[in-house]
Amino acid sequence: MMAVTSDFPGARLCHTIERHVTASSLMAYPIEIRRPERAGSVERTVTCGFCGDEVTLIVYGTARTSALRRRWLTLASLGGVLATLGVLGMVHPMGDISAGSPLLGALVLVTGTGVVLALSFLRLWFHEDGVRHPAPDRWEAPRHSVRLSRGLNR
């Protein structure tokens, strides 16, 4: 698990240049907001380097960011345990689990749910950097987003 030790977040403020069905073009800019010492959060307005719009961001302290990462990892682990129990229930001979059996359907449902939960929470754990951007209008494509810098221009 990556520890949060940096004074500044590793996430970038991204501006969507083009949006297509299969891909989007982004420009990424560093977020120059210092994290609070331990707890709490800081709300600051930064200027987009592409369009000049002001964007309000919330940056959490190292303790809160670490707690959020632990929460996502714990929930992903619980999803993994659920998936494992479903698979073990299918391979363990505990009764009639032939095709069409309600028990088999329930075990497949438990396994699928566990896999989906584990993957969803692992994704949140991987991308957690303690930076929040207020949600854009639901019906409008967002121009600004916060993303980790892996694979983005620096």
PDB file of C-alpha atoms in Angstrom, residues 33-130:
ATOM      1  CA  ILE A  33      -2.024  23.009  -2.746  1.00  0.00           C
ATOM      2  CA  ARG A  34      -0.069  22.003   0.351  1.00  0.00           C
ATOM      3  CA  ARG A  35      -1.685  19.259   2.437  1.00  0.00           C
ATOM      4  CA  PRO A  36      -2.676  20.063   6.020  1.00  0.00           C
ATOM      5  CA  GLU A  37      -0.209  18.736   8.586  1.00  0.00           C
ATOM      6  CA  ARG A  38      -2.146  15.742   9.954  1.00  0.00           C
ATOM      7  CA  ALA A  39      -5.904  15.966  10.006  1.00  0.00           C
ATOM      8  CA  GLY A  40      -8.468  18.159   8.392  1.00  0.00           C
ATOM      9  CA  SER A  41      -8.791  19.473   4.885  1.00  0.00           C
ATOM     10  CA  VAL A  42      -8.014  22.571   2.874  1.00  0.00           C
ATOM     11  CA  GLU A  43     -10.350  24.057   0.269  1.00  0.00           C
ATOM     12  CA  ARG A  44      -8.619  26.232  -2.318  1.00  0.00           C
ATOM     13  CA  THR A  45      -9.372  27.673  -5.725  1.00  0.00           C
ATOM     14  CA  VAL A  46      -6.829  26.969  -8.461  1.00  0.00           C
ATOM     15  CA  THR A  47      -6.672  28.255 -12.021  1.00  0.00           C
ATOM     16  CA  CYS A  48      -6.810  25.820 -14.930  1.00  0.00           C
ATOM     17  CA  GLY A  49      -3.662  26.180 -17.025  1.00  0.00           C
ATOM     18  CA  PHE A  50      -5.578  25.538 -20.245  1.00  0.00           C
ATOM     19  CA  CYS A  51      -8.735  27.662 -20.095  1.00  0.00           C
ATOM     20  CA  GLY A  52      -8.059  29.957 -17.130  1.00  0.00           C
ATOM     21  CA  ASP A  53     -11.234  28.915 -15.266  1.00  0.00           C
ATOM     22  CA  GLU A  54     -11.112  28.855 -11.493  1.00  0.00           C
ATOM     23  CA  VAL A  55     -11.704  25.395 -10.026  1.00  0.00           C
ATOM     24  CA  THR A  56     -12.329  24.722  -6.329  1.00  0.00           C
ATOM     25  CA  LEU A  57     -10.502  21.675  -4.955  1.00  0.00           C
ATOM     26  CA  ILE A  58     -10.503  20.061  -1.522  1.00  0.00           C
ATOM     27  CA  VAL A  59      -7.229  18.479  -0.340  1.00  0.00           C
ATOM     28  CA  TYR A  60      -7.296  16.180   2.699  1.00  0.00           C
ATOM     29  CA  GLY A  61      -4.451  15.817   5.183  1.00  0.00           C
ATOM     30  CA  THR A  62      -2.176  12.783   5.258  1.00  0.00           C
ATOM     31  CA  ALA A  63      -4.044  11.103   8.137  1.00  0.00           C
ATOM     32  CA  ARG A  64      -7.441  11.404   6.439  1.00  0.00           C
ATOM     33  CA  THR A  65      -6.055  10.245   3.081  1.00  0.00           C
ATOM     34  CA  SER A  66      -4.417   7.209   4.700  1.00  0.00           C
ATOM     35  CA  ALA A  67      -7.679   6.392   6.494  1.00  0.00           C
ATOM     36  CA  LEU A  68      -9.600   6.599   3.206  1.00  0.00           C
ATOM     37  CA  ARG A  69      -7.082   4.294   1.519  1.00  0.00           C
ATOM     38  CA  ARG A  70      -7.371   1.791   4.392  1.00  0.00           C
ATOM     39  CA  ARG A  71     -11.161   1.896   4.103  1.00  0.00           C
ATOM     40  CA  TRP A  72     -11.087   1.120   0.358  1.00  0.00           C
ATOM     41  CA  LEU A  73      -8.585  -1.704   0.853  1.00  0.00           C
ATOM     42  CA  THR A  74     -10.644  -3.219   3.690  1.00  0.00           C
ATOM     43  CA  LEU A  75     -13.824  -3.154   1.601  1.00  0.00           C
ATOM     44  CA  ALA A  76     -11.960  -4.671  -1.371  1.00  0.00           C
ATOM     45  CA  SER A  77     -10.696  -7.435   0.911  1.00  0.00           C
ATOM     46  CA  LEU A  78     -14.240  -8.145   2.088  1.00  0.00           C
ATOM     47  CA  GLY A  79     -15.334  -8.418  -1.545  1.00  0.00           C
ATOM     48  CA  GLY A  80     -12.471 -10.842  -2.162  1.00  0.00           C
ATOM     49  CA  VAL A  81     -13.519 -12.934   0.825  1.00  0.00           C
ATOM     50  CA  LEU A  82     -17.098 -13.009  -0.467  1.00  0.00           C
ATOM     51  CA  ALA A  83     -15.913 -14.151  -3.911  1.00  0.00           C
ATOM     52  CA  THR A  84     -13.669 -16.798  -2.351  1.00  0.00           C
ATOM     53  CA  LEU A  85     -16.527 -18.151  -0.240  1.00  0.00           C
ATOM     54  CA  GLY A  86     -18.700 -18.382  -3.342  1.00  0.00           C
ATOM     55  CA  VAL A  87     -16.042 -20.306  -5.278  1.00  0.00           C
ATOM     56  CA  LEU A  88     -15.347 -22.617  -2.338  1.00  0.00           C
ATOM     57  CA  GLY A  89     -19.066 -23.278  -2.025  1.00  0.00           C
ATOM     58  CA  MET A  90     -19.167 -24.350  -5.678  1.00  0.00           C
ATOM     59  CA  VAL A  91     -16.184 -26.692  -5.504  1.00  0.00           C
ATOM     60  CA  HIS A  92     -16.940 -28.198  -2.094  1.00  0.00           C
ATOM     61  CA  PRO A  93     -19.303 -31.192  -2.342  1.00  0.00           C
ATOM     62  CA  MET A  94     -22.001 -30.053   0.085  1.00  0.00           C
ATOM     63  CA  GLY A  95     -25.079 -31.224  -1.692  1.00  0.00           C
ATOM     64  CA  ASP A  96     -26.754 -31.155  -5.064  1.00  0.00           C
ATOM     65  CA  ILE A  97     -25.300 -28.252  -7.035  1.00  0.00           C
ATOM     66  CA  SER A  98     -26.081 -29.508 -10.499  1.00  0.00           C
ATOM     67  CA  ALA A  99     -26.973 -27.211 -13.376  1.00  0.00           C
ATOM     68  CA  GLY A 100     -30.226 -25.404 -12.675  1.00  0.00           C
ATOM     69  CA  SER A 101     -29.961 -25.856  -8.923  1.00  0.00           C
ATOM     70  CA  PRO A 102     -31.008 -22.804  -6.861  1.00  0.00           C
ATOM     71  CA  LEU A 103     -27.922 -23.307  -4.688  1.00  0.00           C
ATOM     72  CA  LEU A 104     -25.660 -23.019  -7.734  1.00  0.00           C
ATOM     73  CA  GLY A 105     -27.425 -19.827  -8.794  1.00  0.00           C
ATOM     74  CA  ALA A 106     -26.980 -18.341  -5.333  1.00  0.00           C
ATOM     75  CA  LEU A 107     -23.283 -19.260  -5.252  1.00  0.00           C
ATOM     76  CA  VAL A 108     -22.708 -17.746  -8.697  1.00  0.00           C
ATOM     77  CA  LEU A 109     -24.477 -14.579  -7.539  1.00  0.00           C
ATOM     78  CA  VAL A 110     -22.338 -14.407  -4.370  1.00  0.00           C
ATOM     79  CA  THR A 111     -19.135 -14.960  -6.368  1.00  0.00           C
ATOM     80  CA  GLY A 112     -20.032 -12.357  -8.978  1.00  0.00           C
ATOM     81  CA  THR A 113     -20.999  -9.809  -6.353  1.00  0.00           C
ATOM     82  CA  GLY A 114     -17.740 -10.381  -4.480  1.00  0.00           C
ATOM     83  CA  VAL A 115     -15.646  -9.968  -7.632  1.00  0.00           C
ATOM     84  CA  VAL A 116     -17.438  -6.755  -8.634  1.00  0.00           C
ATOM     85  CA  LEU A 117     -17.093  -5.303  -5.124  1.00  0.00           C
ATOM     86  CA  ALA A 118     -13.422  -6.271  -4.851  1.00  0.00           C
ATOM     87  CA  LEU A 119     -12.515  -4.753  -8.218  1.00  0.00           C
ATOM     88  CA  SER A 120     -14.538  -1.581  -7.609  1.00  0.00           C
ATOM     89  CA  PHE A 121     -12.996  -0.913  -4.212  1.00  0.00           C
ATOM     90  CA  LEU A 122      -9.484  -1.797  -5.427  1.00  0.00           C
ATOM     91  CA  ARG A 123      -9.892   0.839  -8.114  1.00  0.00           C
ATOM     92  CA  LEU A 124     -10.904   3.403  -5.480  1.00  0.00           C
ATOM     93  CA  TRP A 125      -7.939   2.373  -3.292  1.00  0.00           C
ATOM     94  CA  PHE A 126      -5.525   2.712  -6.196  1.00  0.00           C
ATOM     95  CA  HIS A 127      -6.763   6.176  -7.200  1.00  0.00           C
ATOM     96  CA  GLU A 128      -7.209   7.675  -3.727  1.00  0.00           C
ATOM     97  CA  ASP A 129      -4.947  10.705  -3.280  1.00  0.00           C
ATOM     98  CA  GLY A 130      -7.043  12.821  -0.937  1.00  0.00           C
TER      99      GLY A 130
END
